Short mmCIF file of C-alpha atoms and ligand atoms in Angstrom, two decimals:
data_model
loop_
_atom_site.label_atom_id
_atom_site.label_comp_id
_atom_site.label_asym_id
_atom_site.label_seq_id
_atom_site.Cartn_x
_atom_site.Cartn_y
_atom_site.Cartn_z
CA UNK A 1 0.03 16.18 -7.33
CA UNK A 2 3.54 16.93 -7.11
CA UNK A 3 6.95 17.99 -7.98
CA UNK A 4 8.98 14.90 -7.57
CA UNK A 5 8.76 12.22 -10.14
CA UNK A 6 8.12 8.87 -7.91
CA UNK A 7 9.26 6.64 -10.50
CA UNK A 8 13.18 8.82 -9.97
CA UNK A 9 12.88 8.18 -6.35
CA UNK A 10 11.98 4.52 -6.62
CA UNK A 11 15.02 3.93 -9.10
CA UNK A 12 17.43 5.90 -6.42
CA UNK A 13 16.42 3.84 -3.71
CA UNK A 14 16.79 0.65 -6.05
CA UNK A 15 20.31 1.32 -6.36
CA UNK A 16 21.19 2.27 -3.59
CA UNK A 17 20.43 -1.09 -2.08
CA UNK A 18 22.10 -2.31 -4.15
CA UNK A 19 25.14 -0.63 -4.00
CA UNK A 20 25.41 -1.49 -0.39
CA UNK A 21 24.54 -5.21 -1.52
CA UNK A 22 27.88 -4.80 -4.07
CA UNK A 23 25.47 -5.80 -6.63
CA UNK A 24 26.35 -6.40 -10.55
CA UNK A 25 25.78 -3.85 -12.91
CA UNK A 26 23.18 -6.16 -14.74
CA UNK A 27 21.24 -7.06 -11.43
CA UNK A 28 20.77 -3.34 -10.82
CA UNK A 29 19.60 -2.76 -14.40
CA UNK A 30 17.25 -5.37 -14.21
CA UNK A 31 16.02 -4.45 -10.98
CA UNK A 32 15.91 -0.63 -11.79
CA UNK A 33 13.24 -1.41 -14.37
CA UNK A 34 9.68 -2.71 -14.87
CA UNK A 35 10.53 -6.73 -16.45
CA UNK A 36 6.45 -5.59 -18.21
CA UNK A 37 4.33 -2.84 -18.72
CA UNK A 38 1.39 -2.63 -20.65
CA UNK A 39 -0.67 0.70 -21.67
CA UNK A 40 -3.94 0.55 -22.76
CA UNK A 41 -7.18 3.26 -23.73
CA UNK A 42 -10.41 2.35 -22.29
CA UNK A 43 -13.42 3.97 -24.15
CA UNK A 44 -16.39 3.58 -21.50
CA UNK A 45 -19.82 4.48 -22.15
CA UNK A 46 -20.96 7.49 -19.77
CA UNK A 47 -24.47 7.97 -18.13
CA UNK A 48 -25.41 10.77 -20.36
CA UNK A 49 -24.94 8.32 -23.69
CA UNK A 50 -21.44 9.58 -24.59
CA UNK A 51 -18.26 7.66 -24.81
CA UNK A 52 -15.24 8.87 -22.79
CA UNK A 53 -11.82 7.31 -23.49
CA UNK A 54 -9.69 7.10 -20.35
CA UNK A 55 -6.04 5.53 -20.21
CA UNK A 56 -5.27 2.76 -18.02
CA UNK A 57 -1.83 0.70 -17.20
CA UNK A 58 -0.55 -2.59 -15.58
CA UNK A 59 2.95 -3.02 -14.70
CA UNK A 60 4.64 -6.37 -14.06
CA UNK A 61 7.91 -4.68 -12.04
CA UNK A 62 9.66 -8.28 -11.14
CA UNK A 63 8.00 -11.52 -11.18
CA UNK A 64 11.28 -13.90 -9.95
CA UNK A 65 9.65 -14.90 -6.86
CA UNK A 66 6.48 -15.45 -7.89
CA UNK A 67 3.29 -14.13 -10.09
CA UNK A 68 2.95 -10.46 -9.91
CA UNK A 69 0.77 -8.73 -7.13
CA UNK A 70 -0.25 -5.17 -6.57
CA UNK A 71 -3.41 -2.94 -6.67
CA UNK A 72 -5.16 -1.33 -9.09
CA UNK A 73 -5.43 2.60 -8.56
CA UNK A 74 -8.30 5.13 -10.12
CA UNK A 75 -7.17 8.69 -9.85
CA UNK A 76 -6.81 11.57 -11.88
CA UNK A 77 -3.37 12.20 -11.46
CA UNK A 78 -1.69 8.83 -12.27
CA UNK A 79 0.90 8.49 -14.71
CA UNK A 80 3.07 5.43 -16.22
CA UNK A 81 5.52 7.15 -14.00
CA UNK A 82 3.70 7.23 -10.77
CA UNK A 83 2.40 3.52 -11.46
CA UNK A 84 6.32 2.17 -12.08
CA UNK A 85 7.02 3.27 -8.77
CA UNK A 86 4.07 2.14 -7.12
CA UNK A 87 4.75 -1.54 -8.77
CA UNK A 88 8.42 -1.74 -8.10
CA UNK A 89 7.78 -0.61 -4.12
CA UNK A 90 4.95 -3.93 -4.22
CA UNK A 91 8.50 -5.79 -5.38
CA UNK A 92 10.09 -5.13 -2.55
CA UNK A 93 7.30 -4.88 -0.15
CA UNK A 94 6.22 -8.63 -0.85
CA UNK A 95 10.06 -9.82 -0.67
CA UNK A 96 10.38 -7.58 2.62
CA UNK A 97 7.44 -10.24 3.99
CA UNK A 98 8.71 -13.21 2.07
CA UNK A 99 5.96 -13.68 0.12
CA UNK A 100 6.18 -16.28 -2.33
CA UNK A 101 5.44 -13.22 -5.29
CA UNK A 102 6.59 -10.74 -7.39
CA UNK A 103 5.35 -7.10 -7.62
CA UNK A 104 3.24 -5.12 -9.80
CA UNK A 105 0.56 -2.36 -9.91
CA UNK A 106 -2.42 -1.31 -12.15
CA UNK A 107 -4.21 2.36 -12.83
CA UNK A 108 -6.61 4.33 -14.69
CA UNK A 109 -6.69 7.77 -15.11
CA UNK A 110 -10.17 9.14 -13.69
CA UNK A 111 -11.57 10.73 -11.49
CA UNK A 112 -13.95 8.29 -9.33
CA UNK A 113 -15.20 11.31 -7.24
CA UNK A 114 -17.63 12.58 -10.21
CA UNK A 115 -18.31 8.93 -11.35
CA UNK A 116 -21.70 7.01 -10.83
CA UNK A 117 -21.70 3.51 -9.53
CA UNK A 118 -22.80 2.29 -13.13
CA UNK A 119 -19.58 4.28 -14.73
CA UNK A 120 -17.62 2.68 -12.22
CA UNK A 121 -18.54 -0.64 -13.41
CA UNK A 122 -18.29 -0.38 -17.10
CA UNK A 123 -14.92 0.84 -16.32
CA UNK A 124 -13.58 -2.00 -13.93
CA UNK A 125 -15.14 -4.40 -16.86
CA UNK A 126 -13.28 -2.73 -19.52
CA UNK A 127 -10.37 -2.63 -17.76
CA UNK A 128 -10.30 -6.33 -17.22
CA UNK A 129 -11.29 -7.20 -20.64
CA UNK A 130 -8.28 -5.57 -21.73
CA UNK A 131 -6.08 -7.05 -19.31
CA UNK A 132 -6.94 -10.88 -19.01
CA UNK A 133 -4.93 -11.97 -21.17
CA UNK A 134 -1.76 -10.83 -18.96
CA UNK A 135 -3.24 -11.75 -15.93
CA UNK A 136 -4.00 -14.81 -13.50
CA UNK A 137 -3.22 -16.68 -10.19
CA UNK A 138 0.02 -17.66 -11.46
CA UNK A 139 1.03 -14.37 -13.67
CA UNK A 140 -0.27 -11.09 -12.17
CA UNK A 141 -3.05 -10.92 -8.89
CA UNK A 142 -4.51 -7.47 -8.87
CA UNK A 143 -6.25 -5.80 -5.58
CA UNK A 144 -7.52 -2.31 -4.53
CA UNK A 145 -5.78 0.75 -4.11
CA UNK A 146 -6.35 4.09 -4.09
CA UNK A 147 -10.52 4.57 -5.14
CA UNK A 148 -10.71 1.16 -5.49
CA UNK A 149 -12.08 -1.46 -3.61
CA UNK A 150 -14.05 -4.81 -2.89
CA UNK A 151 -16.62 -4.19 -4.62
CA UNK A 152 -14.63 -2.97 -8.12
CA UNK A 153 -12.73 -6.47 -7.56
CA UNK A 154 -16.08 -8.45 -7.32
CA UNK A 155 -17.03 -6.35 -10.69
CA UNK A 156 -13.76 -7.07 -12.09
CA UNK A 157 -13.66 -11.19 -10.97
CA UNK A 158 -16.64 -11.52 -12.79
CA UNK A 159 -15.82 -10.13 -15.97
CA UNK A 160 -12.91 -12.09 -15.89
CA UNK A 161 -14.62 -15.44 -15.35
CA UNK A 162 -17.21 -14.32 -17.78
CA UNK A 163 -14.12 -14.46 -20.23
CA UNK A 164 -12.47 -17.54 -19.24
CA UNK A 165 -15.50 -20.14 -18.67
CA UNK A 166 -13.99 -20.89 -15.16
CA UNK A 167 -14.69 -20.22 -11.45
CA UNK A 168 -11.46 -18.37 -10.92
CA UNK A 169 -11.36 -16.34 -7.50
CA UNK A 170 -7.67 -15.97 -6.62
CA UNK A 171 -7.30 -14.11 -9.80
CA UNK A 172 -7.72 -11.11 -8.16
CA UNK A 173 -7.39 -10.42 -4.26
CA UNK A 174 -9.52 -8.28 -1.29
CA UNK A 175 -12.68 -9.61 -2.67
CA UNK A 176 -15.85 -9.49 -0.70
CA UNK A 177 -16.15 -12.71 1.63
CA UNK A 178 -19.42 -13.90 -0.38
CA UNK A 179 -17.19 -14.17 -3.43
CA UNK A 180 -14.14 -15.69 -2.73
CA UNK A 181 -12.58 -12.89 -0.24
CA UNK A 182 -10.49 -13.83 3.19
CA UNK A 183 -11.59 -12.89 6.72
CA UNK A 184 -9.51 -10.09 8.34
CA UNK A 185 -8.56 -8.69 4.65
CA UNK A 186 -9.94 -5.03 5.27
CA UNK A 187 -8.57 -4.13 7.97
CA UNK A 188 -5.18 -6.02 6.90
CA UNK A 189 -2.98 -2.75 5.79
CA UNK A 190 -3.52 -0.97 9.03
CA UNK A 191 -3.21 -3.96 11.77
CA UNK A 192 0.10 -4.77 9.96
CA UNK A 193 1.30 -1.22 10.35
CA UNK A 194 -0.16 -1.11 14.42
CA UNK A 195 1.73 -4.62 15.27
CA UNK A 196 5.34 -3.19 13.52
CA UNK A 197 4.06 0.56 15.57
CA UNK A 198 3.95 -2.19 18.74
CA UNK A 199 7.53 -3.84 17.82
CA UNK A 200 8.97 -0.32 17.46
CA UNK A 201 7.40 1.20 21.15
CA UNK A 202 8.62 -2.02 23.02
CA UNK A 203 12.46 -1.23 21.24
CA UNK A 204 12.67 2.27 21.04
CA UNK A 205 10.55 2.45 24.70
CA UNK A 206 8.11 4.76 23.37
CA UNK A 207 4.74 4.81 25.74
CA UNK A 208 2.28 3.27 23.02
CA UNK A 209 -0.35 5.07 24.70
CA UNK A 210 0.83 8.65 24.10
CA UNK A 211 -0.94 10.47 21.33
CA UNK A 212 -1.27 9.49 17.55
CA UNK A 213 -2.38 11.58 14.24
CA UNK A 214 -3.35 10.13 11.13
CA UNK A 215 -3.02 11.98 7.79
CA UNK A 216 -5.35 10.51 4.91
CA UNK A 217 -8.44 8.77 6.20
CA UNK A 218 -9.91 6.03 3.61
CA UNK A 219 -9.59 2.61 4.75
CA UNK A 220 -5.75 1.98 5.84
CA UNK A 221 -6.27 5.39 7.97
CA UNK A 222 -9.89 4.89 9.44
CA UNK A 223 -8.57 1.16 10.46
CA UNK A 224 -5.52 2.68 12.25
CA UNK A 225 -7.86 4.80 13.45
CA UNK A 226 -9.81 2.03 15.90
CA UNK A 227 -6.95 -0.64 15.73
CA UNK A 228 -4.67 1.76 17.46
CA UNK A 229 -6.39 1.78 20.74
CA UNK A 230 -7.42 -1.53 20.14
CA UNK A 231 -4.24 -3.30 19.82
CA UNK A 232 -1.93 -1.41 21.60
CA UNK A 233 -4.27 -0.71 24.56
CA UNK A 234 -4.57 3.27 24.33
CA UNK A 235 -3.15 5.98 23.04
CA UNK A 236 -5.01 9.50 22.38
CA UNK A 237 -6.10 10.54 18.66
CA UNK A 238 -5.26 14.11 18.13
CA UNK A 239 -5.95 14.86 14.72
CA UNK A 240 -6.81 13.33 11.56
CA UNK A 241 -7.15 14.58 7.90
CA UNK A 242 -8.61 13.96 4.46
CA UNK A 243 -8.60 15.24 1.18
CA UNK A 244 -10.24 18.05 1.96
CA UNK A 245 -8.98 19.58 5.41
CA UNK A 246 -7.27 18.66 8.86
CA UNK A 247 -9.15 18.57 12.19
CA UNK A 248 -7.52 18.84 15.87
CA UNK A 249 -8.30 17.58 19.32
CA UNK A 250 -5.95 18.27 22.03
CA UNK A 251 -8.04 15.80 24.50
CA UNK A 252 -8.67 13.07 21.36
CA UNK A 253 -11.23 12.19 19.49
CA UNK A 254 -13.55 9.02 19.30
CA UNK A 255 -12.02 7.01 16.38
CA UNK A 256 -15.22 5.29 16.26
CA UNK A 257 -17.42 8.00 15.91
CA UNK A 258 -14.51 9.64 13.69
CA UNK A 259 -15.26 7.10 11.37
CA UNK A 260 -18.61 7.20 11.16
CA UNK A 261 -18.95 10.75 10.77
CA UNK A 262 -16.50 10.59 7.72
CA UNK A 263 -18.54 7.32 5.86
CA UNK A 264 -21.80 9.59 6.63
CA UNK A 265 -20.66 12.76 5.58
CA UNK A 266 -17.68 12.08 3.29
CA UNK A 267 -15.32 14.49 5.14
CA UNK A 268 -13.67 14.36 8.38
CA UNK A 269 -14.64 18.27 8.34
CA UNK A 270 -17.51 19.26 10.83
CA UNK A 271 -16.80 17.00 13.34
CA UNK A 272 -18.34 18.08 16.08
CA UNK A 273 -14.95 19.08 19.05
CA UNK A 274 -12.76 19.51 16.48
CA UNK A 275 -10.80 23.04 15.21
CA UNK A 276 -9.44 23.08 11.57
CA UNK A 277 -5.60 23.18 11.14
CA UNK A 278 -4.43 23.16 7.88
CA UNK A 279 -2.66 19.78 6.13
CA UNK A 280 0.78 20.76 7.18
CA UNK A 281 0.18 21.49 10.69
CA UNK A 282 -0.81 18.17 11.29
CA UNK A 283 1.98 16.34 10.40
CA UNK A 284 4.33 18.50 12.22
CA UNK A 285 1.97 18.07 15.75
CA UNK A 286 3.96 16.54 18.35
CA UNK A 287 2.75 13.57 18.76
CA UNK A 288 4.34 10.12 19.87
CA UNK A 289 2.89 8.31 16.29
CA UNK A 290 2.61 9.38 13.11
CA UNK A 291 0.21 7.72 10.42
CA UNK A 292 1.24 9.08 6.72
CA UNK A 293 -2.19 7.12 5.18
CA UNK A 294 -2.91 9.47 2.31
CA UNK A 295 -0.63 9.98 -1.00
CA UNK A 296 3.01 10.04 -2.04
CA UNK A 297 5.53 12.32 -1.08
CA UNK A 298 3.64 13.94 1.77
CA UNK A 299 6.92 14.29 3.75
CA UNK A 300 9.77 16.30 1.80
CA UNK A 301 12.92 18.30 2.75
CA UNK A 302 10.66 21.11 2.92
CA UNK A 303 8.93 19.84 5.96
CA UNK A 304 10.95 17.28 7.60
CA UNK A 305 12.81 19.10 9.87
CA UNK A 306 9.20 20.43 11.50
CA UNK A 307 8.13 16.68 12.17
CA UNK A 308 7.73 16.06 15.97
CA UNK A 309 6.48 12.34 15.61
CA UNK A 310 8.90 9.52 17.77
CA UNK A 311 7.49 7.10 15.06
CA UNK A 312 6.38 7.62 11.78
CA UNK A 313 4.21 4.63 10.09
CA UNK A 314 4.18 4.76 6.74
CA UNK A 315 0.95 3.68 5.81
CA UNK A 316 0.74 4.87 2.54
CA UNK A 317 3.04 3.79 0.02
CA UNK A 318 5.95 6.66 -0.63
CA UNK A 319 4.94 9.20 1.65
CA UNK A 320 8.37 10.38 2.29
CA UNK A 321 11.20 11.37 0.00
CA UNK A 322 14.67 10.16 0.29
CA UNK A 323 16.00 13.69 1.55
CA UNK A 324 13.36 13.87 4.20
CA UNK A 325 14.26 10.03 5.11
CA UNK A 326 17.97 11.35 5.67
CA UNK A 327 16.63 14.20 7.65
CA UNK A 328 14.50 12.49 9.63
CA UNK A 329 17.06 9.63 9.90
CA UNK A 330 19.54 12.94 11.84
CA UNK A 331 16.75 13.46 13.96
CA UNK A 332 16.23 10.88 15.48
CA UNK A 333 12.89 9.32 14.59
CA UNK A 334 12.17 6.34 13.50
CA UNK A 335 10.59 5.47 10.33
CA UNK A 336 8.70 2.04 9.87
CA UNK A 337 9.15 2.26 5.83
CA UNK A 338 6.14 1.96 3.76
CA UNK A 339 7.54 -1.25 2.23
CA UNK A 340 7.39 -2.68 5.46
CA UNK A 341 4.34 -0.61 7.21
CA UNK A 342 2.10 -1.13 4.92
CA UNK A 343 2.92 -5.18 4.21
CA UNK A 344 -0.06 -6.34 5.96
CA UNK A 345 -2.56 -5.88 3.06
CA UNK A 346 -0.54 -7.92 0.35
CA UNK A 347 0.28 -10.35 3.44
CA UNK A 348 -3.67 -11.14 3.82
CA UNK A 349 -4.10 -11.14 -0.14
CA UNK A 350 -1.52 -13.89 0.36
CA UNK A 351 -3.53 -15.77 2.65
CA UNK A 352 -6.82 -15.17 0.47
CA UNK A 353 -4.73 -16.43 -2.86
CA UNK A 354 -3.65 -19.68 -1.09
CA UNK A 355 -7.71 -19.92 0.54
CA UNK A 356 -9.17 -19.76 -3.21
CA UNK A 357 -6.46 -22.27 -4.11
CA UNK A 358 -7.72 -24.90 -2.03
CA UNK A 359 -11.75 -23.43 -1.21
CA UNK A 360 -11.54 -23.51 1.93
CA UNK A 361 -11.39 -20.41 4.58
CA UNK A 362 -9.43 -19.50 7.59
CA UNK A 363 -11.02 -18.22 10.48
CA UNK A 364 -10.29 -14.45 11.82
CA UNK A 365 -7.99 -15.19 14.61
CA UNK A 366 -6.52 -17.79 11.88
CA UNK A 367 -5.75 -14.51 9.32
CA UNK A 368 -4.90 -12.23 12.54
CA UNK A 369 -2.43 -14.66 14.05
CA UNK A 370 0.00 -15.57 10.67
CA UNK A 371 -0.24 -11.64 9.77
CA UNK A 372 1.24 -11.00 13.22
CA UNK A 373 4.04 -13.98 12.56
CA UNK A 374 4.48 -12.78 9.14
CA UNK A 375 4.96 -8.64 10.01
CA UNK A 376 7.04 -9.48 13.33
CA UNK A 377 9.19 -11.30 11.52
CA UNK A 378 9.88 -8.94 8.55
CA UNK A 379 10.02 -6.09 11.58
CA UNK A 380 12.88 -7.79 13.19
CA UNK A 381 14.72 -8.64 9.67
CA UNK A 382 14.83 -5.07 8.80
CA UNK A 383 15.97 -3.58 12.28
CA UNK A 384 18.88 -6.76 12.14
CA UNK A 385 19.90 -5.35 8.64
CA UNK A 386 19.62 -1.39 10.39
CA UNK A 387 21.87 -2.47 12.42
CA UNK A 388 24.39 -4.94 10.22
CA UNK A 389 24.38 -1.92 7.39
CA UNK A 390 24.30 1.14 10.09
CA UNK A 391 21.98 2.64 7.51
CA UNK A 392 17.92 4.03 7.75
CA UNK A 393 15.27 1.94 8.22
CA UNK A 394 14.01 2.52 4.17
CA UNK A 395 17.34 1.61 3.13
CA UNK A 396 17.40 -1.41 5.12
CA UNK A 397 14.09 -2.54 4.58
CA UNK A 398 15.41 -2.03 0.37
CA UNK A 399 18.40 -4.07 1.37
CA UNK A 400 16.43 -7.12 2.72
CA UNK A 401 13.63 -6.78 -0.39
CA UNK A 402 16.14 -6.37 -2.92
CA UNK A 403 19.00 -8.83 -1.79
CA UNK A 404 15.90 -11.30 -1.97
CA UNK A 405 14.95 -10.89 -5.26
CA UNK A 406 18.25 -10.33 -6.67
CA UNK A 407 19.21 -13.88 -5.46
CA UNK A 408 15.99 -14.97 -6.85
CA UNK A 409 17.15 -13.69 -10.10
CA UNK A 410 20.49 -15.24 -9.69
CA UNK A 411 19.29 -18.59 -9.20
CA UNK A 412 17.07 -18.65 -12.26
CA UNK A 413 20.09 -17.72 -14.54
CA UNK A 414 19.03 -14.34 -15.40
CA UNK A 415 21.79 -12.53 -14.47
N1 LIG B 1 -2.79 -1.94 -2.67
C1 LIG B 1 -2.22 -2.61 -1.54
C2 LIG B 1 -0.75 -2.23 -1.38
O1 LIG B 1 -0.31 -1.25 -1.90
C3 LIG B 1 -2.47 -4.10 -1.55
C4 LIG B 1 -1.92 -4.83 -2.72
C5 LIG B 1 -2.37 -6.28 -2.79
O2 LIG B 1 -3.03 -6.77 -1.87
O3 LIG B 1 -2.03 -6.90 -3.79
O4 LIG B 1 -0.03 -2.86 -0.68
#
C-alpha cells in the first residue's frame, strides 16, 4: 500500500508540535507512543468448513482526556504500524474538537472484498470476544472505519452484551438508529469536512461554487459528494474515483445519481458521461476543492507540486505526507488537516455516546446544529494558532491537539 511507514510520520508530526510547544522530553515520549496496544489471532470459521486465522489489533494511543475512541478497520494491508498511526491521529483529532476522550483505533487483517456476509460476522464476533475485556463506555468506544460499518457494530454490540449480561449501547459508536445509533451519524465525517470547506471559502474568498473532485468514494466521499452542493449552495463535481479507476466530467456530474450508480454497481466506472483518467490525474485537476476520501499517503513529494486544488479537505485520515504538506504549504493552498477535516464523525459518535448514556435521542437538526458549533469552533482555533505559530495548518491543528492533551497529562501527575 505504500512506501512510507505511517506510524514514522505520525511520530514526526508528534514532535514537532511539540517542539514548537517547548515541551519536556518525557511529555514527548509519552505522547510519541501508544499508552496500550493489544495484538490478538482470530481463528474464524470459513463458509467452505475450514478455519482461517487472521490477526487483529486495538490500540489505546492516549486516554488522559477521556476513554479511548477510534474505528475499527478490515483491510488487507494493515499493520501494528499503520494502526499506531491511525490511533494516535484519533488523539489529536478528538482534542482538536475538545472532545471529552482519548484516542485509539482497532484492525484486522482481511480482505472484506472476498468475504460473505456470514464470514463477516463470525469475524466482528470474534473480534469482540477477544477484546471486551479492554473495552467499554468509559475505557475504549470503537466505530467503523475503513470496510466497516453499522451493521459490523450492531454485530459487534451484541456479542458484547451477550458477554456482559447488560444492555450496553454506547460501548461502541455509529450504530444503526434501531439499536442505539444517533441521527445525522452517517453522513457526520463529510458535513464536518463541507462546514470547515465553508469556513475556509468565506476566509480565503474562494467562490464555494467553483468545481470540486473527490478521490475515494465509500461513505465520507459519496456524502461530500451530495453535501457539497447541498450545504454550500453549488459548486460543479468534476471527477470522482474509487478503488478501481478515476472518472471525469468537465460540465459535472450528478452526485446523486453518482452515488447510486456506485452502491448498484460497486464502481464509479461506467458511468454513463464520464471519460477515465487515471488516479493521479485526478488529484492534480484544477479544481477550486479537493476531497482526499480514500487511503493514506495519497499526496507525497512526488505529486505535490502538480496539485491545482485552492483547498484541499482531508477527508481521509493521512492522506498527505509531511513533505507534500511543506510543499503545498509554498504553494499556496490551503490544507484543512485530516485531524481537523475529518472531526465530524468522532464529533457525532460523541453525541451518540452521551444519547445512550441517558436513552434518550436528539433530533437531526439537534445533531446538525452542535456538529456545526463544535467544527466552527475547532476551525477557528486552528487558523488562530496558524497564525500565533506562523506555521501550516497540520502543524497547527498538532499544536492545538497536542498542547491539550499534554496539559491533560500534566494535570494528572504523569509527567
Ligand atoms: N473512523 C472514524 C475516524 O477515523 C470515526 C471514529 C469514531 O467515531 O470513533 O474518525
Amino acid at each position: 500500500m505504500e512506501s512510507y511507514n505511517s506510524f514514522h510520520v505520525a511520530q514526526k508530526q508528534v514532535l514537532e508540535a511539540a517542539k514548537l510547544l517547548h515541551l519536556d522530553n518525557a511529555t514527548i515520549e509519552l505522547l510519541s507512543w501508544p499508552q496500550r496496544e493489544f495484538k490478538f489471532t482470530l481463528p474464524v470459521r470459513m463458509d467452505n468448513g475450514t478455519v482461517k486465522v487472521f490477526h487483529a489489533y486495538r490500540i489505546q494511543y492516549n486516554y488522559a482526556r477521556g476513554p479511548a475512541k477510534g474505528g475499527i478497520r478490515f483491510h488487507p494491508d494493515e499493520t501494528v504500524d499503520t494502526i499506531r498511526a491511525l490511533a494516535s491521529w484519533m488523539t489529536w483529532k478528538t482534542a482538536v474538537v475538545d472532545l471529552p476522550l482519548g484516542g485509539g483505533k482497532g484492525g484486522v487483517v482481511c480482505d472484506p472484498k472476498t468475504m460473505s456476509q456470514r464470514e463477516l460476522e463470525n469475524l466482528s464476533r470474534a473480534y469482540i470476544r477477544a477484546v471486551a475485556e479492554y473495552i467499554g463506555i468509559d475505557k475504549d468506544v470503537p466505530a467503523p472505519d475503513v470496510y466497516t460499518n453499522p451493521q459490523t457494530m450492531a454485530w459487534m454490540m451484541d456479542e458484547y452484551e451477550t458477554i456482559t449480561h447488560r444492555h450496553q449501547p454506547g460501548v461502541l459508536t455509529d450504530k444503526p438508529m434501531q439499536v442505539g445509533g444517533t441521527r445525522g451519524r452517517r453522513d457526520a465525517t463529510a458535513r464536518g469536512g463541507v462546514i470547515t470547506v465553508r469556513e475556509a471559502c468565506k476566509i480565503l474568498h474562494v467562490d464555494p461554487s467553483g468545481c470540486y473532485a473527490i478521490q475515494g468514494f465509500g461513505n465520507a466521499g459519496q456524502r461530500a459528494a451530495l453535501l457539497h452542493q447541498e450545504l454550500l449552495g453549488g459548486g460543479r463535481l468534476v471527477a470522482v474515483s474509487d478503488s478501481r479507476g478515476a472518472i471525469f466530467n468537465p460540465h459535472g456530474f450528478n452526485p446523486k445519481e453518482l452515488v447510486t450508480h456506485k452502491l448498484t454497481t460497486g464502481s464509479v466506472l461506467g458511468f454513463p458521461t464520464a471519460s477515465v483518467i487515471s488516479h493521479e490525474s485526478l488529484l492534480e485537476l484544477e479544481v477550486e476543492i479537493l476531497y482526499p476520501a480514500a487511503l493514506e499517503n495519497a499526496i507525497s513529494e512526488i505529486n505535490a507540486e502538480k496539485i491545482k486544488a485552492k483547498i484541499v479537505c482531508e477527508l481521509a485520515n493521512g492522506p498527505t505526507t509531511p513533505e507534500a504538506d511543506l510543499i503545498l504549504y509554498k504553494k499556496g493552498i490551503h490544507v484543512i488537516p485530516d485531524i481537523l477535516a475529518s472531526a465530524g464523525g468522532v464529533t457525532v459518535s460523541y453525541f451518540e455516546m452521551v444519547q445512550d448514556s441517558y436513552s434518550f435521542f436528539w433530533d437531526e437538526d439537534l445533531v446538525h446544529q452542535r456538529l456545526d458549533q463544535k467544527l466552527m469552533k475547532a476551525y477557528h482555533s486552528v487558523r488562530e494558532a496558524i497564525k500565533e505559530k506562523n506555521v501550516h495548518p497540520r502543524l497547527a491543528a498538532m499544536v492545538v491537539g497536542v498542547a491539550r492533551i499534554a496539559e491533560a497529562c500534566k494535570l494528572r501527575g504523569w509527567v
